[in-house]
Amino acid sequence: MSNGGNAASSSTHLLDLLDEPIPGVGTYDDFHTIDWVREKCKDRERHRKINSKKKESAWEFTKSLYDAWSGWLVVTLTGLASGALAGVIDIAADWMNDLKEGVCLSALWFNHEQCCWGSNETTFAERDKCPQWKTWAELILGQAEGPGSYIMNYFMYTYWALAFAFLAVSLVKVFAPYACGSGIPEIKTILSGFIIRGYLGKWTLMIKTITLVLAVASGLSLGKEGPLVHVACCCGNIFSYLFPKYSKNEAKKREVGGWVGVAVAARARVHDEVSYYFPLKTLWRSFFAALVAAFVLRSINPFGNSRLVLFYVEYHTPWYLFELFPFILLGVFGGLWGSTRFGKYPVLEVIAVAAITAIVAFPNPYTRQNTSELIKELFTDCGPLESSQLCQYRSQMNGSRAFSDATEATATPGVYSAMWQLCLALIFKIIMTIFTFGLKVPSGLFIPSMAIGAIAGRIVGIAVEQLAYYHHDWFLFKEWCEVGADCITPGLYAMVGAAACLGGVTRMTVSLVVIVFELTGGLEYIVPLMAAVMTSKWVGDAFGREGIYEAHIRLNGYPFLDAKEEFTHTTLASEVMRPRPGDPPLAVLTQDDLTVEDLQTVINETSYNGFPVIVSKESQRLVGFALRRDITIAIENARRKQEGIVRNSRVYFTQHAPTLPADSPRPLKLRSILDMSPFTVTDHTPMEIVVDIFRKLGLRQCLVTHNGRLLGIITKKDILRHMAQMANLDPESIMFN
Amino acid sequence: MSNGGNAASSSTHLLDLLDEPIPGVGTYDDFHTIDWVREKCKDRERHRKINSKKKESAWEFTKSLYDAWSGWLVVTLTGLASGALAGVIDIAADWMNDLKEGVCLSALWFNHEQCCWGSNETTFAERDKCPQWKTWAELILGQAEGPGSYIMNYFMYTYWALAFAFLAVSLVKVFAPYACGSGIPEIKTILSGFIIRGYLGKWTLMIKTITLVLAVASGLSLGKEGPLVHVACCCGNIFSYLFPKYSKNEAKKREVGGWVGVAVAARARVHDEVSYYFPLKTLWRSFFAALVAAFVLRSINPFGNSRLVLFYVEYHTPWYLFELFPFILLGVFGGLWGSTRFGKYPVLEVIAVAAITAIVAFPNPYTRQNTSELIKELFTDCGPLESSQLCQYRSQMNGSRAFSDATEATATPGVYSAMWQLCLALIFKIIMTIFTFGLKVPSGLFIPSMAIGAIAGRIVGIAVEQLAYYHHDWFLFKEWCEVGADCITPGLYAMVGAAACLGGVTRMTVSLVVIVFELTGGLEYIVPLMAAVMTSKWVGDAFGREGIYEAHIRLNGYPFLDAKEEFTHTTLASEVMRPRPGDPPLAVLTQDDLTVEDLQTVINETSYNGFPVIVSKESQRLVGFALRRDITIAIENARRKQEGIVRNSRVYFTQHAPTLPADSPRPLKLRSILDMSPFTVTDHTPMEIVVDIFRKLGLRQCLVTHNGRLLGIITKKDILRHMAQMANLDPESIMFN
């Protein structure tokens, strides 16, 4: 309809127009919370429309099929894209990581391992040395050995690390500030219904992908699992714009996010939170997305681990009851690690951290190595083919340890020096991870935490092994370990330690144990894992109930209602609702005796996001709830299109216009923007129930009544503030609504 | 307080008395639904009381510790007990199953396998033949071979089977009718808040344990996994009576049930339903219970499978893309199996079914065998040590197939006869399972369904294998199968088939795939499994959305609101609420102008479970909700204790007594039984939201208002009736409330 002009035609449309959806009504502002109930209803309405039309024509039927399958399509596309991106990131990060050490002369785009595959000149034992691969010293100085070339390699390693880190931080700063960090706290908040525009957009996706490669390659102590979740959610969000079913509905969009989030990282605990709002088919789609992504990843990076699990290990000895003691110790370590305060030092420059990381990491093989490979090595049990320094036991020299009776577990100097290096690596990793998390680059805690746990575990494991070997007549070992027999598996300790640290950091529930199963295929070791993870959770909880993601959410003041935390106070709804005693009375609208001017006065004088509509000031009986944004849009829209609307036009929310004096201007009907089914509770309702309702139904606000009269309002922000107050935190830290 | 006597002392207590809890208020009748919100509040109140007292004395502190740990104690005890019972059932069923074939003369209490362990006279290949074990023919006729002894064995087999079945059905009929069936539908309903007294009691536990052994031993085509969930839930319920925290709160009692149910059978999908009402710590406790039970089971029955998984298999060949076609076919089969209507024939006598089962099962080794062992055999890949008839390939004779290049996969007549027997077994199992489920004995569908799927899968697997072997130049096989190479794993087909049938029957979500992983350790085969399970779900859904348990719940008319089923109709709350147009007006109580007589008239003339309390007939403003049972108890209690209460005593729900004429009798204050925070929705609320609220908050009823005035009421039963009506089912099938 044209903006002005033909008054007659526009006035015949007048009644219809007001029942038509007003453009802009039902959308949200940035940093606001969506209304789950309204979005769900909108979606079901749309679904019903399509369903009722589908028998009309073949075209409509095709459209309904397209609509029904669009969920699967989005998931497939997202799986394809995120799998491809994960593969590209893997390959690029590997290549750039090796670039710090040298280049492949025969093909510049090969990393170290690929470069030496083609070579026939190397044996299996020396598989990473081949003439095609040149270290920087060989290239620049022309010599491979000697202190000069060591220093040259050291220098080039640091140089590249700094270059990558600098590039990463600059790209993030200039193009997409949302690309930094792991993104998981924000995604949890977004999935719970908060709007952060651009957080899952194409710029964030692009910059996060590039800078993630750079950050990983720079050797900073960070993991890529968390950021990969963010990348996958960006893909899901971008693809959801192709399908009107998802692009036009904030709740459905979040459903896609939920599928993808669960798929890429059940690990990230997004799962638990998500399950409240989303239907069960979520899990199917998640699994499907995970499958597609895994397949793409596998076909892009076929030289990676060909199994679907990240770290596959198999141990051959059972575990013994006395080992529970060191396992629980590892759990305590994990809990302590989890209560460390990360990212408190944002002042420190990325470049400084990257320089220190590179300088300290280079001399120690366990810190120079790729972290995933380090974890794999630490998890692996010593077998006859294992060439690792960690496995240089005496009998190993004969290559007979695993198949013989394994009577020799005497450590050689190699193992002792490995132990020292592991201890140094542990200290280094702990310090650097604490400082790295919080830098303005994409970074995750998943892999670094596992690495720290695995190092600690392996150290404990070797110590217990040597103890059992030299003191096999102790009462502890006597019963289980035959003289000199190989009864301790240090690799298992590494696995337990990794699980404990991961558990401490993320405070995941049992899902963690399931994930570690998935990662390792180690179904036999459920008890050690459970013991360690539970201990780490208890220890961590003793130092503060929240995991690293919750802490981050709280620090940022996001309106996130944690599903885990139980509300145990005795307050009633009447004590939390606004207006508080002494406040001005609640800003309400009456259903049929306000003018446009009155309405605008209310809107201008208050900053509330919505207003209850009541029958009359006397009765205080509740009719519905109208959102500020919707009222503003509706009035503007009416002003633009209708001549009749002036300052003293009557506004009514009822079905029929009130009877007005003959000379009064045309009234404005606003029933279409009125939410006729606002949630209400009585003033006697305990807050624990109110909190429960907000959590389970995803509410934004709830009205409080007493004996049928409107008393006040409780918003999500009021609840978060009240909870902060109850926990003796600063209630002003809750910033958004 | 004594019942009468000292009037003065009792009248001084009068005011306090009425604010004290009235004994009996807050309990529930049989076949009624609990109020989750009220129970949860009660529990938090109790928790707060203990917490506030705990600093008073060492004794109170100990009490609070005991209270805090009682959850873990219940779980531990339940784990111990249910693990022990599962072990006892296993051992007893094994022994009685072998009793059908013979006895161990050296030790009567040994089953066949244990009997022959001690024997040194047998080789590994003939490990189940030993002189100590006598078949009935050997014992009675004195001869082991020949048609006479075959018939004698056949007769004794049938005789024992009938005896066990008869005993089982009689015990159930006489002592505990609740012990029949799998119990899972009822447990799901109970966990959702329904009360069925005695369903989880000691009699049910005892009889179910005994008759489960008998039913399994009788050879009927039934599984013991479902009934074991019931047994474990009984244990949980019984132990929860030891702890006041659980025994006095119906919601907390159900929490224990949830832990145990999830622990014993994530498989049974109890999980999905449970997660709505229960806090997250559920999962930890569930895992713990599962652990304890598994350990007890392992230490009781150390000769069982020593791994924590039920069927552990490892395959060594990958799967190929073209195999997805047979896998999907197996999925279709599973879906069809899942849409079979079980248990439609309760008229048939158990004895007849047992007799037919025994007579038909005996001649076929695949039906005579223990079903779990059959599944294990079907899952197992043919290796050099495999003596099964299914593995009699030509090259196998040399025992070299697995380690050589395996160029010979020619089937011998042994494999063909095995194929025939498998086909017959498949038909037999399908028919008998359909007739067995629904008999009045403890029975589960888990194992029979897996067996049927595994048989079908193995048949398909062998067929594809032979096809690939004889037509290795087909375009399909050409690319993947080298000439004569061993590229098909029939055992994998069996696993896929089993998963598909299980999925079809229970319509489990993804958890099924996870379970099959757990059962088999086969993490490699996620794609075949997913493909088959998803197909089976789709096919099953095409024939009717509900799984066997949901169908059972619906048939029994239990008030169970399925969390899966989406409500997609456009009805509003006003269309579902009572009173319907034309009905008498809603039975309401006014807050301060009724007499005891009025109240009793309302109670006698209606059969509603509760009544809304309003300010006055004119205003219709809602004050609260009072339950019929509570009102009755309160009036009786007042009559018994107070002299002042007569027929025309005024009843009031307000805080202060209304002003009454001077000569009026003492009024009765009922505020303590009034629920001051009833849930309300407006008449414009879409039913989809109302259904969501009922599901997520576990409501029993909800009041409907319009502009602040009370209009009507919606109960869980109304919702179920409305949903049945919308699905064109008989709304009268919903029986309880």
PDB file of N, CA, C and O in Angstrom, chain A residues 37 44 48 276 284 295 308-309 510 523 526-527 534 569-570 621-622 676-677 680 682 685 688-689 696 707 709, chain B residues 37 44 48 284 287 295 308-309 523 526-527 534 569-570 621-622 676-677 680 682 685 688-689 696 707 709:
ATOM      1  N   VAL A  37       7.484 -18.451  24.114  1.00  0.00           N
ATOM      2  CA  VAL A  37       6.110 -18.882  23.928  1.00  0.00           C
ATOM      3  C   VAL A  37       5.544 -18.271  22.651  1.00  0.00           C
ATOM      4  O   VAL A  37       4.951 -18.958  21.818  1.00  0.00           O
ATOM      5  N   ARG A  44       3.978 -22.585  15.037  1.00  0.00           N
ATOM      6  CA  ARG A  44       2.914 -23.576  14.849  1.00  0.00           C
ATOM      7  C   ARG A  44       1.835 -23.034  13.940  1.00  0.00           C
ATOM      8  O   ARG A  44       1.264 -23.752  13.125  1.00  0.00           O
ATOM      9  N   ARG A  48       0.634 -24.741  10.553  1.00  0.00           N
ATOM     10  CA  ARG A  48      -0.755 -25.094  10.269  1.00  0.00           C
ATOM     11  C   ARG A  48      -1.210 -24.513   8.948  1.00  0.00           C
ATOM     12  O   ARG A  48      -1.943 -25.154   8.198  1.00  0.00           O
ATOM     13  N   TYR A 276      15.894 -27.950  27.728  1.00  0.00           N
ATOM     14  CA  TYR A 276      14.652 -27.455  28.295  1.00  0.00           C
ATOM     15  C   TYR A 276      13.680 -26.944  27.254  1.00  0.00           C
ATOM     16  O   TYR A 276      12.485 -27.153  27.343  1.00  0.00           O
ATOM     17  N   TRP A 284      18.105 -36.354  17.288  1.00  0.00           N
ATOM     18  CA  TRP A 284      18.282 -37.026  16.002  1.00  0.00           C
ATOM     19  C   TRP A 284      19.038 -36.138  15.043  1.00  0.00           C
ATOM     20  O   TRP A 284      19.983 -36.558  14.396  1.00  0.00           O
ATOM     21  N   PHE A 295      31.955 -37.252   8.455  1.00  0.00           N
ATOM     22  CA  PHE A 295      32.296 -37.819   7.160  1.00  0.00           C
ATOM     23  C   PHE A 295      33.069 -36.850   6.295  1.00  0.00           C
ATOM     24  O   PHE A 295      34.049 -37.228   5.664  1.00  0.00           O
ATOM     25  N   LEU A 308      36.306 -42.599  14.327  1.00  0.00           N
ATOM     26  CA  LEU A 308      35.472 -41.451  14.654  1.00  0.00           C
ATOM     27  C   LEU A 308      35.784 -40.905  16.047  1.00  0.00           C
ATOM     28  O   LEU A 308      35.195 -39.931  16.467  1.00  0.00           O
ATOM     29  N   VAL A 309      36.662 -41.569  16.746  1.00  0.00           N
ATOM     30  CA  VAL A 309      36.989 -41.104  18.082  1.00  0.00           C
ATOM     31  C   VAL A 309      38.293 -40.340  18.015  1.00  0.00           C
ATOM     32  O   VAL A 309      39.118 -40.582  17.150  1.00  0.00           O
ATOM     33  N   VAL A 510      27.644 -36.280  34.061  1.00  0.00           N
ATOM     34  CA  VAL A 510      28.089 -37.586  33.607  1.00  0.00           C
ATOM     35  C   VAL A 510      28.463 -37.587  32.138  1.00  0.00           C
ATOM     36  O   VAL A 510      29.289 -38.383  31.706  1.00  0.00           O
ATOM     37  N   LEU A 523      35.817 -48.448  27.418  1.00  0.00           N
ATOM     38  CA  LEU A 523      34.617 -48.735  28.180  1.00  0.00           C
ATOM     39  C   LEU A 523      34.935 -49.493  29.461  1.00  0.00           C
ATOM     40  O   LEU A 523      34.149 -49.513  30.400  1.00  0.00           O
ATOM     41  N   ILE A 526      35.464 -47.441  33.322  1.00  0.00           N
ATOM     42  CA  ILE A 526      34.423 -46.543  33.798  1.00  0.00           C
ATOM     43  C   ILE A 526      34.630 -46.162  35.257  1.00  0.00           C
ATOM     44  O   ILE A 526      34.440 -45.004  35.630  1.00  0.00           O
ATOM     45  N   VAL A 527      35.068 -47.104  36.093  1.00  0.00           N
ATOM     46  CA  VAL A 527      35.186 -46.802  37.520  1.00  0.00           C
ATOM     47  C   VAL A 527      36.315 -45.821  37.796  1.00  0.00           C
ATOM     48  O   VAL A 527      36.102 -44.806  38.473  1.00  0.00           O
ATOM     49  N   MET A 534      34.190 -37.504  39.511  1.00  0.00           N
ATOM     50  CA  MET A 534      33.341 -37.091  40.622  1.00  0.00           C
ATOM     51  C   MET A 534      34.151 -36.330  41.658  1.00  0.00           C
ATOM     52  O   MET A 534      33.709 -35.305  42.185  1.00  0.00           O
ATOM     53  N   HIS A 569      15.836 -20.445  48.464  1.00  0.00           N
ATOM     54  CA  HIS A 569      15.421 -19.457  49.455  1.00  0.00           C
ATOM     55  C   HIS A 569      13.903 -19.440  49.611  1.00  0.00           C
ATOM     56  O   HIS A 569      13.180 -19.994  48.812  1.00  0.00           O
ATOM     57  N   THR A 570      13.453 -18.748  50.686  1.00  0.00           N
ATOM     58  CA  THR A 570      12.031 -18.808  51.011  1.00  0.00           C
ATOM     59  C   THR A 570      11.239 -17.617  50.507  1.00  0.00           C
ATOM     60  O   THR A 570      10.088 -17.458  50.860  1.00  0.00           O
ATOM     61  N   ARG A 621      -8.168  -5.440  37.027  1.00  0.00           N
ATOM     62  CA  ARG A 621      -8.214  -6.806  36.484  1.00  0.00           C
ATOM     63  C   ARG A 621      -7.380  -6.864  35.201  1.00  0.00           C
ATOM     64  O   ARG A 621      -7.488  -5.995  34.337  1.00  0.00           O
ATOM     65  N   LEU A 622      -6.568  -7.899  35.063  1.00  0.00           N
ATOM     66  CA  LEU A 622      -5.576  -7.985  33.991  1.00  0.00           C
ATOM     67  C   LEU A 622      -6.207  -8.453  32.681  1.00  0.00           C
ATOM     68  O   LEU A 622      -6.947  -9.429  32.647  1.00  0.00           O
ATOM     69  N   MET A 676      -2.613 -11.769  24.687  1.00  0.00           N
ATOM     70  CA  MET A 676      -3.816 -12.058  25.476  1.00  0.00           C
ATOM     71  C   MET A 676      -3.592 -13.173  26.488  1.00  0.00           C
ATOM     72  O   MET A 676      -4.492 -13.501  27.234  1.00  0.00           O
ATOM     73  N   SER A 677      -2.431 -13.799  26.459  1.00  0.00           N
ATOM     74  CA  SER A 677      -2.215 -14.889  27.427  1.00  0.00           C
ATOM     75  C   SER A 677      -0.908 -14.685  28.169  1.00  0.00           C
ATOM     76  O   SER A 677      -0.019 -15.510  28.095  1.00  0.00           O
ATOM     77  N   THR A 680       0.751 -15.449  34.587  1.00  0.00           N
ATOM     78  CA  THR A 680       0.539 -14.802  35.882  1.00  0.00           C
ATOM     79  C   THR A 680       0.824 -15.789  36.997  1.00  0.00           C
ATOM     80  O   THR A 680       0.649 -16.995  36.829  1.00  0.00           O
ATOM     81  N   THR A 682       0.415 -15.860  41.535  1.00  0.00           N
ATOM     82  CA  THR A 682      -0.118 -15.075  42.639  1.00  0.00           C
ATOM     83  C   THR A 682       1.032 -14.564  43.489  1.00  0.00           C
ATOM     84  O   THR A 682       2.154 -15.075  43.405  1.00  0.00           O
ATOM     85  N   THR A 685       3.047 -17.078  45.567  1.00  0.00           N
ATOM     86  CA  THR A 685       3.821 -18.156  44.955  1.00  0.00           C
ATOM     87  C   THR A 685       5.272 -18.074  45.426  1.00  0.00           C
ATOM     88  O   THR A 685       5.881 -17.009  45.354  1.00  0.00           O
ATOM     89  N   GLU A 688      10.876 -20.118  44.333  1.00  0.00           N
ATOM     90  CA  GLU A 688      11.469 -21.308  43.731  1.00  0.00           C
ATOM     91  C   GLU A 688      10.602 -21.811  42.574  1.00  0.00           C
ATOM     92  O   GLU A 688      11.109 -22.261  41.558  1.00  0.00           O
ATOM     93  N   ILE A 689       9.289 -21.682  42.737  1.00  0.00           N
ATOM     94  CA  ILE A 689       8.395 -22.110  41.659  1.00  0.00           C
ATOM     95  C   ILE A 689       8.461 -21.121  40.501  1.00  0.00           C
ATOM     96  O   ILE A 689       8.480 -21.517  39.338  1.00  0.00           O
ATOM     97  N   LYS A 696      11.844 -23.339  32.778  1.00  0.00           N
ATOM     98  CA  LYS A 696      11.302 -24.407  31.944  1.00  0.00           C
ATOM     99  C   LYS A 696      10.522 -23.896  30.765  1.00  0.00           C
ATOM    100  O   LYS A 696      10.459 -24.557  29.735  1.00  0.00           O
ATOM    101  N   ASN A 707      -5.643 -12.119  44.537  1.00  0.00           N
ATOM    102  CA  ASN A 707      -7.104 -12.224  44.454  1.00  0.00           C
ATOM    103  C   ASN A 707      -7.649 -11.640  43.144  1.00  0.00           C
ATOM    104  O   ASN A 707      -8.637 -10.918  43.135  1.00  0.00           O
ATOM    105  N   ARG A 709      -6.454  -9.325  41.224  1.00  0.00           N
ATOM    106  CA  ARG A 709      -6.041  -7.953  40.898  1.00  0.00           C
ATOM    107  C   ARG A 709      -4.554  -7.933  40.570  1.00  0.00           C
ATOM    108  O   ARG A 709      -3.753  -8.602  41.225  1.00  0.00           O
TER     109      ARG A 709
ATOM    110  N   VAL B  37       4.357 -29.559  42.255  1.00  0.00           N
ATOM    111  CA  VAL B  37       4.768 -28.269  42.802  1.00  0.00           C
ATOM    112  C   VAL B  37       4.664 -28.304  44.321  1.00  0.00           C
ATOM    113  O   VAL B  37       5.588 -27.921  45.037  1.00  0.00           O
ATOM    114  N   ARG B  44      11.488 -28.644  50.002  1.00  0.00           N
ATOM    115  CA  ARG B  44      12.430 -27.546  50.240  1.00  0.00           C
ATOM    116  C   ARG B  44      12.224 -26.965  51.625  1.00  0.00           C
ATOM    117  O   ARG B  44      13.171 -26.581  52.306  1.00  0.00           O
ATOM    118  N   ARG B  48      15.040 -26.694  54.418  1.00  0.00           N
ATOM    119  CA  ARG B  48      15.408 -25.446  55.069  1.00  0.00           C
ATOM    120  C   ARG B  48      15.361 -25.580  56.588  1.00  0.00           C
ATOM    121  O   ARG B  48      16.213 -25.046  57.293  1.00  0.00           O
ATOM    122  N   TRP B 284      23.970 -38.325  37.968  1.00  0.00           N
ATOM    123  CA  TRP B 284      25.091 -38.811  38.766  1.00  0.00           C
ATOM    124  C   TRP B 284      24.676 -39.992  39.596  1.00  0.00           C
ATOM    125  O   TRP B 284      25.342 -41.006  39.647  1.00  0.00           O
ATOM    126  N   PHE B 287      24.133 -43.088  37.526  1.00  0.00           N
ATOM    127  CA  PHE B 287      25.373 -43.733  37.142  1.00  0.00           C
ATOM    128  C   PHE B 287      25.949 -44.500  38.305  1.00  0.00           C
ATOM    129  O   PHE B 287      26.437 -45.606  38.158  1.00  0.00           O
ATOM    130  N   PHE B 295      28.725 -53.968  39.775  1.00  0.00           N
ATOM    131  CA  PHE B 295      29.769 -54.629  40.549  1.00  0.00           C
ATOM    132  C   PHE B 295      29.242 -55.815  41.311  1.00  0.00           C
ATOM    133  O   PHE B 295      29.869 -56.870  41.352  1.00  0.00           O
ATOM    134  N   LEU B 308      31.550 -54.963  31.229  1.00  0.00           N
ATOM    135  CA  LEU B 308      30.325 -54.313  31.673  1.00  0.00           C
ATOM    136  C   LEU B 308      29.307 -54.232  30.541  1.00  0.00           C
ATOM    137  O   LEU B 308      28.219 -53.733  30.714  1.00  0.00           O
ATOM    138  N   VAL B 309      29.681 -54.668  29.367  1.00  0.00           N
ATOM    139  CA  VAL B 309      28.747 -54.611  28.251  1.00  0.00           C
ATOM    140  C   VAL B 309      28.134 -55.984  28.065  1.00  0.00           C
ATOM    141  O   VAL B 309      28.725 -56.997  28.412  1.00  0.00           O
ATOM    142  N   LEU B 523      31.960 -49.047  18.286  1.00  0.00           N
ATOM    143  CA  LEU B 523      31.895 -47.627  18.004  1.00  0.00           C
ATOM    144  C   LEU B 523      32.143 -47.324  16.532  1.00  0.00           C
ATOM    145  O   LEU B 523      31.769 -46.276  16.028  1.00  0.00           O
ATOM    146  N   ILE B 526      28.815 -46.816  13.696  1.00  0.00           N
ATOM    147  CA  ILE B 526      27.763 -45.862  14.002  1.00  0.00           C
ATOM    148  C   ILE B 526      26.869 -45.601  12.799  1.00  0.00           C
ATOM    149  O   ILE B 526      25.651 -45.509  12.931  1.00  0.00           O
ATOM    150  N   VAL B 527      27.436 -45.536  11.598  1.00  0.00           N
ATOM    151  CA  VAL B 527      26.624 -45.205  10.436  1.00  0.00           C
ATOM    152  C   VAL B 527      25.651 -46.324  10.074  1.00  0.00           C
ATOM    153  O   VAL B 527      24.452 -46.077   9.926  1.00  0.00           O
ATOM    154  N   MET B 534      17.242 -45.289  12.233  1.00  0.00           N
ATOM    155  CA  MET B 534      16.405 -44.188  11.756  1.00  0.00           C
ATOM    156  C   MET B 534      15.345 -44.708  10.795  1.00  0.00           C
ATOM    157  O   MET B 534      14.181 -44.299  10.863  1.00  0.00           O
ATOM    158  N   HIS B 569      -2.755 -28.603  17.466  1.00  0.00           N
ATOM    159  CA  HIS B 569      -4.065 -28.074  17.104  1.00  0.00           C
ATOM    160  C   HIS B 569      -4.212 -26.632  17.558  1.00  0.00           C
ATOM    161  O   HIS B 569      -3.430 -26.131  18.341  1.00  0.00           O
ATOM    162  N   THR B 570      -5.275 -25.979  17.050  1.00  0.00           N
ATOM    163  CA  THR B 570      -5.415 -24.542  17.304  1.00  0.00           C
ATOM    164  C   THR B 570      -6.354 -24.218  18.452  1.00  0.00           C
ATOM    165  O   THR B 570      -6.687 -23.061  18.652  1.00  0.00           O
ATOM    166  N   ARG B 621     -13.325 -13.225  41.597  1.00  0.00           N
ATOM    167  CA  ARG B 621     -11.868 -13.124  41.635  1.00  0.00           C
ATOM    168  C   ARG B 621     -11.284 -14.300  42.398  1.00  0.00           C
ATOM    169  O   ARG B 621     -11.754 -14.648  43.477  1.00  0.00           O
ATOM    170  N   LEU B 622     -10.218 -14.908  41.852  1.00  0.00           N
ATOM    171  CA  LEU B 622      -9.687 -16.160  42.374  1.00  0.00           C
ATOM    172  C   LEU B 622      -8.774 -15.927  43.577  1.00  0.00           C
ATOM    173  O   LEU B 622      -7.898 -15.072  43.558  1.00  0.00           O
ATOM    174  N   MET B 676      -2.453 -21.323  47.933  1.00  0.00           N
ATOM    175  CA  MET B 676      -2.553 -19.897  47.618  1.00  0.00           C
ATOM    176  C   MET B 676      -1.905 -19.537  46.286  1.00  0.00           C
ATOM    177  O   MET B 676      -1.937 -18.385  45.889  1.00  0.00           O
ATOM    178  N   SER B 677      -1.268 -20.510  45.654  1.00  0.00           N
ATOM    179  CA  SER B 677      -0.632 -20.183  44.373  1.00  0.00           C
ATOM    180  C   SER B 677      -1.038 -21.168  43.292  1.00  0.00           C
ATOM    181  O   SER B 677      -0.218 -21.876  42.751  1.00  0.00           O
ATOM    182  N   THR B 680      -2.711 -20.377  36.900  1.00  0.00           N
ATOM    183  CA  THR B 680      -3.816 -19.870  36.091  1.00  0.00           C
ATOM    184  C   THR B 680      -3.319 -19.568  34.694  1.00  0.00           C
ATOM    185  O   THR B 680      -2.161 -19.236  34.491  1.00  0.00           O
ATOM    186  N   THR B 682      -5.030 -17.629  30.921  1.00  0.00           N
ATOM    187  CA  THR B 682      -6.214 -16.921  30.445  1.00  0.00           C
ATOM    188  C   THR B 682      -6.954 -17.800  29.431  1.00  0.00           C
ATOM    189  O   THR B 682      -6.394 -18.754  28.912  1.00  0.00           O
ATOM    190  N   THR B 685      -5.333 -18.485  26.038  1.00  0.00           N
ATOM    191  CA  THR B 685      -4.071 -19.195  25.897  1.00  0.00           C
ATOM    192  C   THR B 685      -4.254 -20.381  24.959  1.00  0.00           C
ATOM    193  O   THR B 685      -5.166 -21.176  25.142  1.00  0.00           O
ATOM    194  N   GLU B 688      -1.685 -25.515  23.040  1.00  0.00           N
ATOM    195  CA  GLU B 688      -0.324 -26.034  22.936  1.00  0.00           C
ATOM    196  C   GLU B 688       0.548 -25.539  24.081  1.00  0.00           C
ATOM    197  O   GLU B 688       1.379 -26.266  24.604  1.00  0.00           O
ATOM    198  N   ILE B 689       0.303 -24.299  24.494  1.00  0.00           N
ATOM    199  CA  ILE B 689       1.063 -23.757  25.620  1.00  0.00           C
ATOM    200  C   ILE B 689       0.605 -24.395  26.920  1.00  0.00           C
ATOM    201  O   ILE B 689       1.408 -24.752  27.777  1.00  0.00           O
ATOM    202  N   LYS B 696       5.784 -29.713  31.492  1.00  0.00           N
ATOM    203  CA  LYS B 696       7.061 -29.298  32.052  1.00  0.00           C
ATOM    204  C   LYS B 696       7.005 -29.076  33.543  1.00  0.00           C
ATOM    205  O   LYS B 696       7.991 -29.236  34.222  1.00  0.00           O
ATOM    206  N   ASN B 707      -9.933 -11.743  31.923  1.00  0.00           N
ATOM    207  CA  ASN B 707      -9.867 -10.408  32.521  1.00  0.00           C
ATOM    208  C   ASN B 707      -9.913 -10.454  34.049  1.00  0.00           C
ATOM    209  O   ASN B 707     -10.615  -9.677  34.685  1.00  0.00           O
ATOM    210  N   ARG B 709     -11.271 -12.650  36.017  1.00  0.00           N
ATOM    211  CA  ARG B 709     -12.389 -13.396  36.618  1.00  0.00           C
ATOM    212  C   ARG B 709     -12.215 -14.884  36.341  1.00  0.00           C
ATOM    213  O   ARG B 709     -11.816 -15.282  35.248  1.00  0.00           O
TER     214      ARG B 709
END
